[in-house]
Amino acid sequence: MVSKRLQEIPPSGTIAISNMVSQMKAEGVDVISFSLGEPDFSTPGNIVDACCESLRGGFTHYTPSLGIPELRKAVADTTRARNNVPCDASNVLITPCKQAIFLTALAYIDPGDEVILADPSWVSYEACVRLAGGVPVYVPTRFEDGFVLDPALIEAAVTPRTRMIVINTPSNPTGAVQPKEVLRQIADIAMKHNIKVLSDEIYESIIYEGSHTSIASFPGMFENTIIVSGLSKTYAMTGWRMGWAIAPADDIKALNKLQSHSISCAVSFAQQASVEAILGPQDARDAMIKEFSRRRGIVMDLLSEIPGIECNAPKGAFYVFPKYNRDIKSAKLAEILLQQGHVAVTPGTAFGPGGEGFIRISYAASEENIREGMARIKKTLADL
Ligand code: GLU
């Protein structure tokens, strides 16, 4: 019997669909997958070369649990320069981004502590909060507002038990980019009530409209923030599991204690290659972002041709979160699309109760697959 803690957690909705797709593909079914947020590109060659060089050079042992100094410095320098966050290498722990979220939950949430989450928001925040014994408190965001957070609702949700607020901008699954003024107000609330903010900035470079603001950039706010981010999405490095947490030195010490008892350190040669990813030429990265922007236009055009679908143009990340006007649960619709239409999407409810009536489509797929998959969605809905 697994622990009560684990019994209460459903498997990850995104990973579950993706596992089903792999199974169907293995059985010879031609499935188009819009499920995982996983770029279809290969990792740029200069990064792969750096990794091979590292391996051949024998860099195959443990590294310091905090990560190698060159990478910690590269992460801190770029974050300071790009996002105006007052950090240096001592504020960085190298660890996969999802691990950084998990470590943060374990380090700061005691049983009964409340954590404020946007509804909808990415699947694993709630799971990490619950695994730590915490209570997720969802604050609704609205399709009509482009899923921008309402600071007044956040303030109203604060209680003496509130320990953390989770922000993810650009957002998975909605593609919303939280405006600077909204983030400033959330920072004020966090500082007033001395609440930590977990700021997931993994999509920070994939922005089509507006610009990225890190909540940690407001005066005094870095002291209350744990930023998590990584290379998976921007550099097509999902399989490398390379990311980081950026936080005040005491927080990094706490997270590192957990790292030392769990994964020990991030993968050594992947760390060396990540220095090349961050400091080397950025043209491949820029080309991929440009291509996501083009595909976003294609997806929006194709969605506009499907009766009964409404969708906000995402301002960042590579997801669309369309609303459909059928009287059918989103989990059921996703099942029908997969089983009958052979196209995989993630049900909106995987991202919180506010996701009912929506599906998430990841357009980090080839144009050919986007066109074919969208045609399958259109046909399956028409046949319902
Ligand atoms: N973050 C990606 C997604 O939402 C990958 C899967 C996961 O980590 O949940 O699709």
Short mmCIF file of C-alpha atoms and ligand atoms in Angstrom, two decimals:
data_model
loop_
_atom_site.label_atom_id
_atom_site.label_comp_id
_atom_site.label_asym_id
_atom_site.label_seq_id
_atom_site.Cartn_x
_atom_site.Cartn_y
_atom_site.Cartn_z
CA MET A 1 0.00 0.00 0.00
CA VAL A 2 1.46 3.36 -0.95
CA SER A 3 1.41 6.25 1.54
CA LYS A 4 -1.83 8.16 2.17
CA ARG A 5 -0.01 11.19 0.85
CA LEU A 6 0.50 9.56 -2.52
CA GLN A 7 -2.94 7.97 -2.63
CA GLU A 8 -4.44 11.44 -2.67
CA ILE A 9 -2.50 12.56 -5.74
CA PRO A 10 -3.65 11.69 -9.26
CA PRO A 11 -0.92 10.92 -11.82
CA SER A 12 0.23 13.95 -13.84
CA GLY A 13 -2.50 14.69 -16.42
CA THR A 14 0.01 15.85 -19.04
CA ILE A 15 2.30 12.86 -18.63
CA ALA A 16 -0.66 10.43 -18.51
CA ILE A 17 -1.90 11.53 -21.95
CA SER A 18 1.59 11.43 -23.35
CA ASN A 19 2.06 7.88 -22.04
CA MET A 20 -1.20 6.87 -23.72
CA VAL A 21 0.05 8.37 -26.99
CA SER A 22 3.32 6.41 -26.75
CA GLN A 23 1.35 3.22 -26.12
CA MET A 24 -0.98 3.84 -29.10
CA LYS A 25 1.96 4.66 -31.36
CA ALA A 26 3.71 1.44 -30.25
CA GLU A 27 0.54 -0.41 -31.28
CA GLY A 28 0.80 1.16 -34.73
CA VAL A 29 -1.95 3.79 -34.36
CA ASP A 30 -1.23 7.01 -36.23
CA VAL A 31 -1.76 9.57 -33.45
CA ILE A 32 -1.00 13.27 -33.70
CA SER A 33 0.09 14.56 -30.34
CA PHE A 34 -0.65 18.03 -29.05
CA SER A 35 -0.31 16.79 -25.49
CA LEU A 36 3.13 17.50 -24.05
CA GLY A 37 4.75 20.90 -24.07
CA GLU A 38 7.78 19.52 -25.81
CA PRO A 39 9.49 21.25 -28.76
CA ASP A 40 9.77 18.99 -31.80
CA PHE A 41 13.21 20.43 -32.65
CA SER A 42 16.49 18.73 -31.87
CA THR A 43 18.79 20.38 -29.33
CA PRO A 44 21.08 22.83 -31.21
CA GLY A 45 24.32 21.25 -32.45
CA ASN A 46 26.72 23.46 -30.47
CA ILE A 47 25.11 22.26 -27.22
CA VAL A 48 25.25 18.60 -28.27
CA ASP A 49 28.91 19.04 -29.27
CA ALA A 50 29.73 20.58 -25.90
CA CYS A 51 28.08 17.63 -24.19
CA CYS A 52 30.04 15.06 -26.26
CA GLU A 53 33.25 16.93 -25.52
CA SER A 54 32.44 16.91 -21.84
CA LEU A 55 31.74 13.17 -21.87
CA ARG A 56 34.91 12.38 -23.85
CA GLY A 57 36.86 14.62 -21.51
CA GLY A 58 35.74 12.38 -18.65
CA PHE A 59 33.41 14.85 -16.92
CA THR A 60 31.24 11.97 -15.75
CA HIS A 61 31.37 12.18 -11.98
CA TYR A 62 29.44 13.91 -9.23
CA THR A 63 29.55 17.68 -9.23
CA PRO A 64 29.00 19.89 -6.17
CA SER A 65 25.35 19.48 -5.17
CA LEU A 66 24.75 23.16 -5.92
CA GLY A 67 25.99 22.70 -9.50
CA ILE A 68 29.21 23.66 -11.28
CA PRO A 69 30.36 27.24 -10.61
CA GLU A 70 30.54 28.23 -14.32
CA LEU A 71 26.91 27.31 -14.86
CA ARG A 72 25.70 28.94 -11.64
CA LYS A 73 27.47 32.11 -12.71
CA ALA A 74 26.11 31.97 -16.28
CA VAL A 75 22.55 31.56 -14.96
CA ALA A 76 22.92 34.39 -12.43
CA ASP A 77 24.59 36.77 -14.89
CA THR A 78 21.93 36.32 -17.59
CA THR A 79 19.04 36.54 -15.11
CA ARG A 80 20.47 39.71 -13.56
CA ALA A 81 21.10 41.32 -16.95
CA ARG A 82 17.88 40.26 -18.65
CA ASN A 83 15.36 40.40 -15.83
CA ASN A 84 16.90 42.88 -13.43
CA VAL A 85 16.96 40.35 -10.59
CA PRO A 86 19.63 41.17 -7.98
CA CYS A 87 21.30 37.74 -7.92
CA ASP A 88 24.78 36.28 -8.24
CA ALA A 89 26.14 32.74 -8.51
CA SER A 90 25.64 32.13 -4.78
CA ASN A 91 21.87 32.45 -5.35
CA VAL A 92 21.68 29.58 -7.84
CA LEU A 93 21.03 25.87 -7.37
CA ILE A 94 21.26 23.74 -10.51
CA THR A 95 18.50 21.14 -10.60
CA PRO A 96 15.71 20.17 -13.04
CA CYS A 97 12.97 22.81 -13.00
CA LYS A 98 10.30 20.35 -11.83
CA GLN A 99 12.65 19.16 -9.10
CA ALA A 100 13.15 22.78 -8.03
CA ILE A 101 9.36 23.10 -7.61
CA PHE A 102 9.21 19.85 -5.65
CA LEU A 103 12.12 20.89 -3.41
CA THR A 104 10.54 24.29 -2.79
CA ALA A 105 7.26 22.69 -1.73
CA LEU A 106 9.04 20.29 0.63
CA ALA A 107 11.25 23.01 2.04
CA TYR A 108 8.57 25.60 2.81
CA ILE A 109 5.16 23.99 3.21
CA ASP A 110 4.08 22.44 6.49
CA PRO A 111 0.90 20.37 6.85
CA GLY A 112 -2.11 22.67 6.67
CA ASP A 113 -0.24 25.57 5.07
CA GLU A 114 -2.13 27.22 2.24
CA VAL A 115 -0.69 27.93 -1.20
CA ILE A 116 -2.41 30.26 -3.63
CA LEU A 117 -2.51 29.04 -7.23
CA ALA A 118 -4.05 30.51 -10.37
CA ASP A 119 -6.94 28.47 -11.72
CA PRO A 120 -6.11 27.15 -14.26
CA SER A 121 -2.41 26.51 -13.77
CA TRP A 122 0.08 23.77 -14.60
CA VAL A 123 -0.76 20.34 -13.18
CA SER A 124 2.13 19.60 -10.86
CA TYR A 125 1.97 22.69 -8.62
CA GLU A 126 -1.10 21.31 -6.89
CA ALA A 127 0.45 17.85 -6.61
CA CYS A 128 3.66 19.22 -5.06
CA VAL A 129 1.67 21.31 -2.57
CA ARG A 130 -0.42 18.29 -1.56
CA LEU A 131 2.60 15.99 -1.30
CA ALA A 132 4.08 18.43 1.19
CA GLY A 133 0.82 18.33 3.19
CA GLY A 134 -0.27 21.78 2.04
CA VAL A 135 -3.67 22.99 0.91
CA PRO A 136 -3.98 24.45 -2.61
CA VAL A 137 -6.21 27.52 -2.73
CA TYR A 138 -7.29 28.31 -6.28
CA VAL A 139 -7.86 31.87 -7.37
CA PRO A 140 -9.92 32.02 -10.57
CA THR A 141 -8.71 33.71 -13.74
CA ARG A 142 -11.13 34.37 -16.59
CA PHE A 143 -11.09 33.64 -20.28
CA GLU A 144 -12.67 37.08 -20.81
CA ASP A 145 -9.68 38.75 -19.09
CA GLY A 146 -7.14 36.75 -21.07
CA PHE A 147 -6.45 34.76 -17.87
CA VAL A 148 -4.67 37.71 -16.27
CA LEU A 149 -4.55 37.40 -12.47
CA ASP A 150 -6.67 39.73 -10.34
CA PRO A 151 -4.52 40.88 -7.38
CA ALA A 152 -7.68 41.74 -5.39
CA LEU A 153 -8.72 38.08 -5.53
CA ILE A 154 -5.26 37.03 -4.38
CA GLU A 155 -5.40 39.45 -1.47
CA ALA A 156 -8.87 38.17 -0.56
CA ALA A 157 -7.55 34.59 -0.54
CA VAL A 158 -4.76 35.36 1.95
CA THR A 159 -5.29 33.91 5.44
CA PRO A 160 -2.94 33.51 8.41
CA ARG A 161 -2.10 30.05 6.98
CA THR A 162 -1.00 31.34 3.55
CA ARG A 163 2.61 30.39 3.01
CA MET A 164 3.14 30.77 -0.70
CA ILE A 165 1.78 32.20 -3.95
CA VAL A 166 2.68 30.47 -7.21
CA ILE A 167 3.09 32.64 -10.31
CA ASN A 168 3.78 31.25 -13.79
CA THR A 169 4.29 33.81 -16.51
CA PRO A 170 4.09 33.19 -19.44
CA SER A 171 1.50 30.68 -18.33
CA ASN A 172 1.11 27.01 -19.03
CA PRO A 173 -1.67 26.23 -20.02
CA THR A 174 -3.22 29.61 -20.99
CA GLY A 175 -0.34 31.44 -22.68
CA ALA A 176 -1.14 34.54 -20.58
CA VAL A 177 1.70 36.95 -19.84
CA GLN A 178 1.06 38.69 -16.52
CA PRO A 179 1.41 42.48 -16.94
CA LYS A 180 4.05 44.30 -14.93
CA GLU A 181 1.47 46.27 -12.94
CA VAL A 182 -0.34 43.09 -11.89
CA LEU A 183 2.94 41.54 -10.77
CA ARG A 184 3.83 44.70 -8.86
CA GLN A 185 0.55 44.49 -6.93
CA ILE A 186 1.10 40.79 -6.20
CA ALA A 187 4.63 41.60 -4.99
CA ASP A 188 3.16 44.23 -2.64
CA ILE A 189 0.69 41.68 -1.24
CA ALA A 190 3.45 39.10 -0.77
CA MET A 191 5.72 41.57 1.01
CA LYS A 192 2.90 42.97 3.18
CA HIS A 193 1.95 39.51 4.43
CA ASN A 194 5.46 38.06 4.28
CA ILE A 195 4.45 35.30 1.86
CA LYS A 196 6.94 33.57 -0.42
CA VAL A 197 6.36 33.63 -4.15
CA LEU A 198 7.35 30.66 -6.26
CA SER A 199 7.87 32.24 -9.69
CA ASP A 200 8.02 29.72 -12.51
CA GLU A 201 9.65 31.53 -15.43
CA ILE A 202 10.44 28.55 -17.67
CA TYR A 203 8.70 30.20 -20.69
CA GLU A 204 10.26 33.64 -20.14
CA SER A 205 11.98 33.75 -23.54
CA ILE A 206 8.98 32.51 -25.53
CA ILE A 207 6.92 35.69 -25.76
CA TYR A 208 5.01 37.07 -28.76
CA GLU A 209 3.23 40.08 -27.27
CA GLY A 210 4.34 42.22 -24.34
CA SER A 211 7.46 41.45 -22.37
CA HIS A 212 8.53 39.33 -19.44
CA THR A 213 8.72 40.77 -15.94
CA SER A 214 10.19 38.76 -13.11
CA ILE A 215 8.34 39.43 -9.88
CA ALA A 216 11.72 39.25 -8.15
CA SER A 217 12.78 42.46 -9.92
CA PHE A 218 10.63 44.76 -7.74
CA PRO A 219 12.56 46.45 -4.93
CA GLY A 220 12.76 44.18 -1.88
CA MET A 221 10.95 41.31 -3.58
CA PHE A 222 13.93 39.06 -4.34
CA GLU A 223 14.05 38.30 -0.60
CA ASN A 224 10.58 36.73 -0.89
CA THR A 225 10.97 34.92 -4.19
CA ILE A 226 12.14 31.56 -5.42
CA ILE A 227 12.49 31.66 -9.21
CA VAL A 228 12.49 28.35 -11.06
CA SER A 229 13.39 28.03 -14.70
CA GLY A 230 15.47 25.96 -17.08
CA LEU A 231 16.57 25.11 -20.58
CA SER A 232 13.96 22.51 -21.59
CA LYS A 233 11.57 24.70 -23.54
CA THR A 234 13.79 27.46 -24.91
CA TYR A 235 16.60 25.24 -26.16
CA ALA A 236 14.61 22.08 -27.01
CA MET A 237 16.33 20.27 -24.15
CA THR A 238 13.41 18.53 -22.43
CA GLY A 239 15.27 15.24 -22.08
CA TRP A 240 18.33 16.83 -20.50
CA ARG A 241 16.50 17.77 -17.30
CA MET A 242 18.47 20.99 -16.85
CA GLY A 243 17.12 23.83 -14.80
CA TRP A 244 17.64 25.84 -11.63
CA ALA A 245 16.27 27.68 -8.65
CA ILE A 246 17.34 31.28 -7.98
CA ALA A 247 16.72 32.54 -4.46
CA PRO A 248 18.27 34.29 -1.47
CA ALA A 249 21.30 32.42 -0.08
CA ASP A 250 19.45 30.94 2.93
CA ASP A 251 16.76 29.50 0.68
CA ILE A 252 19.37 28.03 -1.63
CA LYS A 253 20.97 26.41 1.42
CA ALA A 254 17.62 24.85 2.37
CA LEU A 255 16.93 23.61 -1.16
CA ASN A 256 20.47 22.27 -1.44
CA LYS A 257 20.00 20.25 1.75
CA LEU A 258 17.10 18.47 0.04
CA GLN A 259 19.06 18.15 -3.20
CA SER A 260 21.90 16.48 -1.28
CA HIS A 261 19.44 13.92 0.09
CA SER A 262 17.68 13.30 -3.21
CA ILE A 263 19.41 13.58 -6.59
CA SER A 264 22.83 14.63 -5.14
CA CYS A 265 23.53 16.86 -8.13
CA ALA A 266 22.31 17.52 -11.66
CA VAL A 267 23.86 15.49 -14.50
CA SER A 268 27.52 16.54 -14.77
CA PHE A 269 28.07 16.63 -18.56
CA ALA A 270 24.64 18.20 -19.13
CA GLN A 271 25.74 21.01 -16.81
CA GLN A 272 28.84 21.69 -18.89
CA ALA A 273 26.80 21.66 -22.09
CA SER A 274 24.34 24.07 -20.47
CA VAL A 275 27.08 26.67 -20.10
CA GLU A 276 27.41 26.53 -23.89
CA ALA A 277 23.61 26.79 -24.26
CA ILE A 278 23.51 29.98 -22.20
CA LEU A 279 26.75 31.67 -23.27
CA GLY A 280 27.17 30.30 -26.82
CA PRO A 281 25.48 31.52 -30.03
CA GLN A 282 21.74 32.09 -29.65
CA ASP A 283 20.69 31.95 -33.31
CA ALA A 284 19.18 28.43 -33.13
CA ARG A 285 17.17 29.44 -30.06
CA ASP A 286 15.96 32.61 -31.78
CA ALA A 287 14.97 30.67 -34.89
CA MET A 288 12.92 28.20 -32.82
CA ILE A 289 11.08 31.03 -31.06
CA LYS A 290 10.35 32.64 -34.42
CA GLU A 291 8.96 29.35 -35.67
CA PHE A 292 6.72 29.00 -32.59
CA SER A 293 5.37 32.43 -33.39
CA ARG A 294 4.57 31.38 -36.97
CA ARG A 295 2.86 28.20 -35.77
CA ARG A 296 0.85 30.18 -33.26
CA GLY A 297 -0.60 32.13 -36.21
CA ILE A 298 -1.43 28.91 -38.06
CA VAL A 299 -3.13 27.36 -35.01
CA MET A 300 -5.17 30.49 -34.36
CA ASP A 301 -6.30 30.59 -38.01
CA LEU A 302 -7.27 26.93 -37.98
CA LEU A 303 -9.09 27.26 -34.65
CA SER A 304 -11.12 30.17 -36.02
CA GLU A 305 -12.47 27.81 -38.68
CA ILE A 306 -13.88 25.34 -36.12
CA PRO A 307 -17.50 26.10 -35.19
CA GLY A 308 -18.15 26.43 -31.45
CA ILE A 309 -14.53 27.15 -30.50
CA GLU A 310 -13.29 30.43 -29.02
CA CYS A 311 -9.69 31.10 -28.17
CA ASN A 312 -7.49 33.92 -26.88
CA ALA A 313 -4.29 34.41 -28.84
CA PRO A 314 -1.58 33.28 -26.42
CA LYS A 315 0.93 36.01 -25.56
CA GLY A 316 3.65 33.54 -24.65
CA ALA A 317 4.65 29.84 -24.24
CA PHE A 318 3.46 27.38 -26.91
CA TYR A 319 -0.04 26.43 -25.82
CA VAL A 320 -3.52 27.50 -26.85
CA PHE A 321 -6.37 26.99 -24.40
CA PRO A 322 -9.57 27.04 -26.44
CA LYS A 323 -13.04 27.08 -24.97
CA TYR A 324 -15.64 24.82 -26.59
CA ASN A 325 -19.41 25.20 -26.48
CA ARG A 326 -20.44 21.54 -26.07
CA ASP A 327 -22.10 20.01 -23.06
CA ILE A 328 -19.35 17.49 -22.47
CA LYS A 329 -16.66 17.24 -19.80
CA SER A 330 -13.19 18.15 -20.97
CA ALA A 331 -11.76 14.78 -19.86
CA LYS A 332 -14.40 13.01 -21.96
CA LEU A 333 -13.77 15.27 -24.94
CA ALA A 334 -10.03 14.61 -24.75
CA GLU A 335 -10.77 10.89 -24.62
CA ILE A 336 -13.03 11.07 -27.68
CA LEU A 337 -10.48 13.13 -29.61
CA LEU A 338 -7.82 10.57 -28.82
CA GLN A 339 -9.83 7.39 -29.36
CA GLN A 340 -11.94 8.48 -32.34
CA GLY A 341 -9.96 11.33 -33.84
CA HIS A 342 -6.47 10.02 -33.05
CA VAL A 343 -5.39 13.44 -31.88
CA ALA A 344 -4.10 13.96 -28.33
CA VAL A 345 -4.90 17.11 -26.33
CA THR A 346 -4.87 17.67 -22.57
CA PRO A 347 -8.23 18.18 -20.85
CA GLY A 348 -8.58 21.63 -19.29
CA THR A 349 -9.45 20.12 -15.91
CA ALA A 350 -5.93 18.68 -15.66
CA PHE A 351 -5.02 22.29 -14.80
CA GLY A 352 -7.62 22.93 -12.10
CA PRO A 353 -11.40 23.13 -11.80
CA GLY A 354 -11.51 26.32 -13.89
CA GLY A 355 -10.27 24.31 -16.87
CA GLU A 356 -13.67 22.67 -17.37
CA GLY A 357 -14.96 23.51 -20.84
CA PHE A 358 -11.43 23.97 -22.22
CA ILE A 359 -8.74 21.83 -23.81
CA ARG A 360 -5.03 22.54 -24.06
CA ILE A 361 -3.29 22.19 -27.39
CA SER A 362 0.51 22.33 -27.47
CA TYR A 363 1.67 23.73 -30.80
CA ALA A 364 5.31 22.77 -30.25
CA ALA A 365 4.63 20.36 -33.12
CA SER A 366 5.55 20.46 -36.83
CA GLU A 367 3.38 22.51 -39.21
CA GLU A 368 2.34 19.34 -41.00
CA ASN A 369 1.19 17.76 -37.73
CA ILE A 370 -0.53 20.97 -36.68
CA ARG A 371 -2.54 21.07 -39.91
CA GLU A 372 -3.44 17.38 -39.80
CA GLY A 373 -4.20 17.39 -36.06
CA MET A 374 -6.40 20.47 -36.27
CA ALA A 375 -8.31 18.89 -39.20
CA ARG A 376 -8.89 15.83 -37.02
CA ILE A 377 -10.19 17.97 -34.16
CA LYS A 378 -12.54 19.79 -36.54
CA LYS A 379 -13.88 16.55 -37.98
CA THR A 380 -14.27 14.79 -34.63
CA LEU A 381 -16.20 17.73 -33.20
CA ALA A 382 -18.41 17.88 -36.29
CA ASP A 383 -19.19 14.14 -35.92
CA LEU A 384 -20.12 14.39 -32.23
N1 GLU B 1 5.50 20.98 -18.76
C1 GLU B 1 5.12 20.24 -19.93
C2 GLU B 1 3.62 20.22 -20.11
O1 GLU B 1 2.89 20.83 -19.39
C3 GLU B 1 5.70 18.84 -19.88
C4 GLU B 1 4.98 17.85 -19.04
C5 GLU B 1 4.92 18.23 -17.64
O2 GLU B 1 5.97 18.50 -17.07
O3 GLU B 1 3.82 18.31 -17.11
O4 GLU B 1 3.17 19.61 -21.04
#
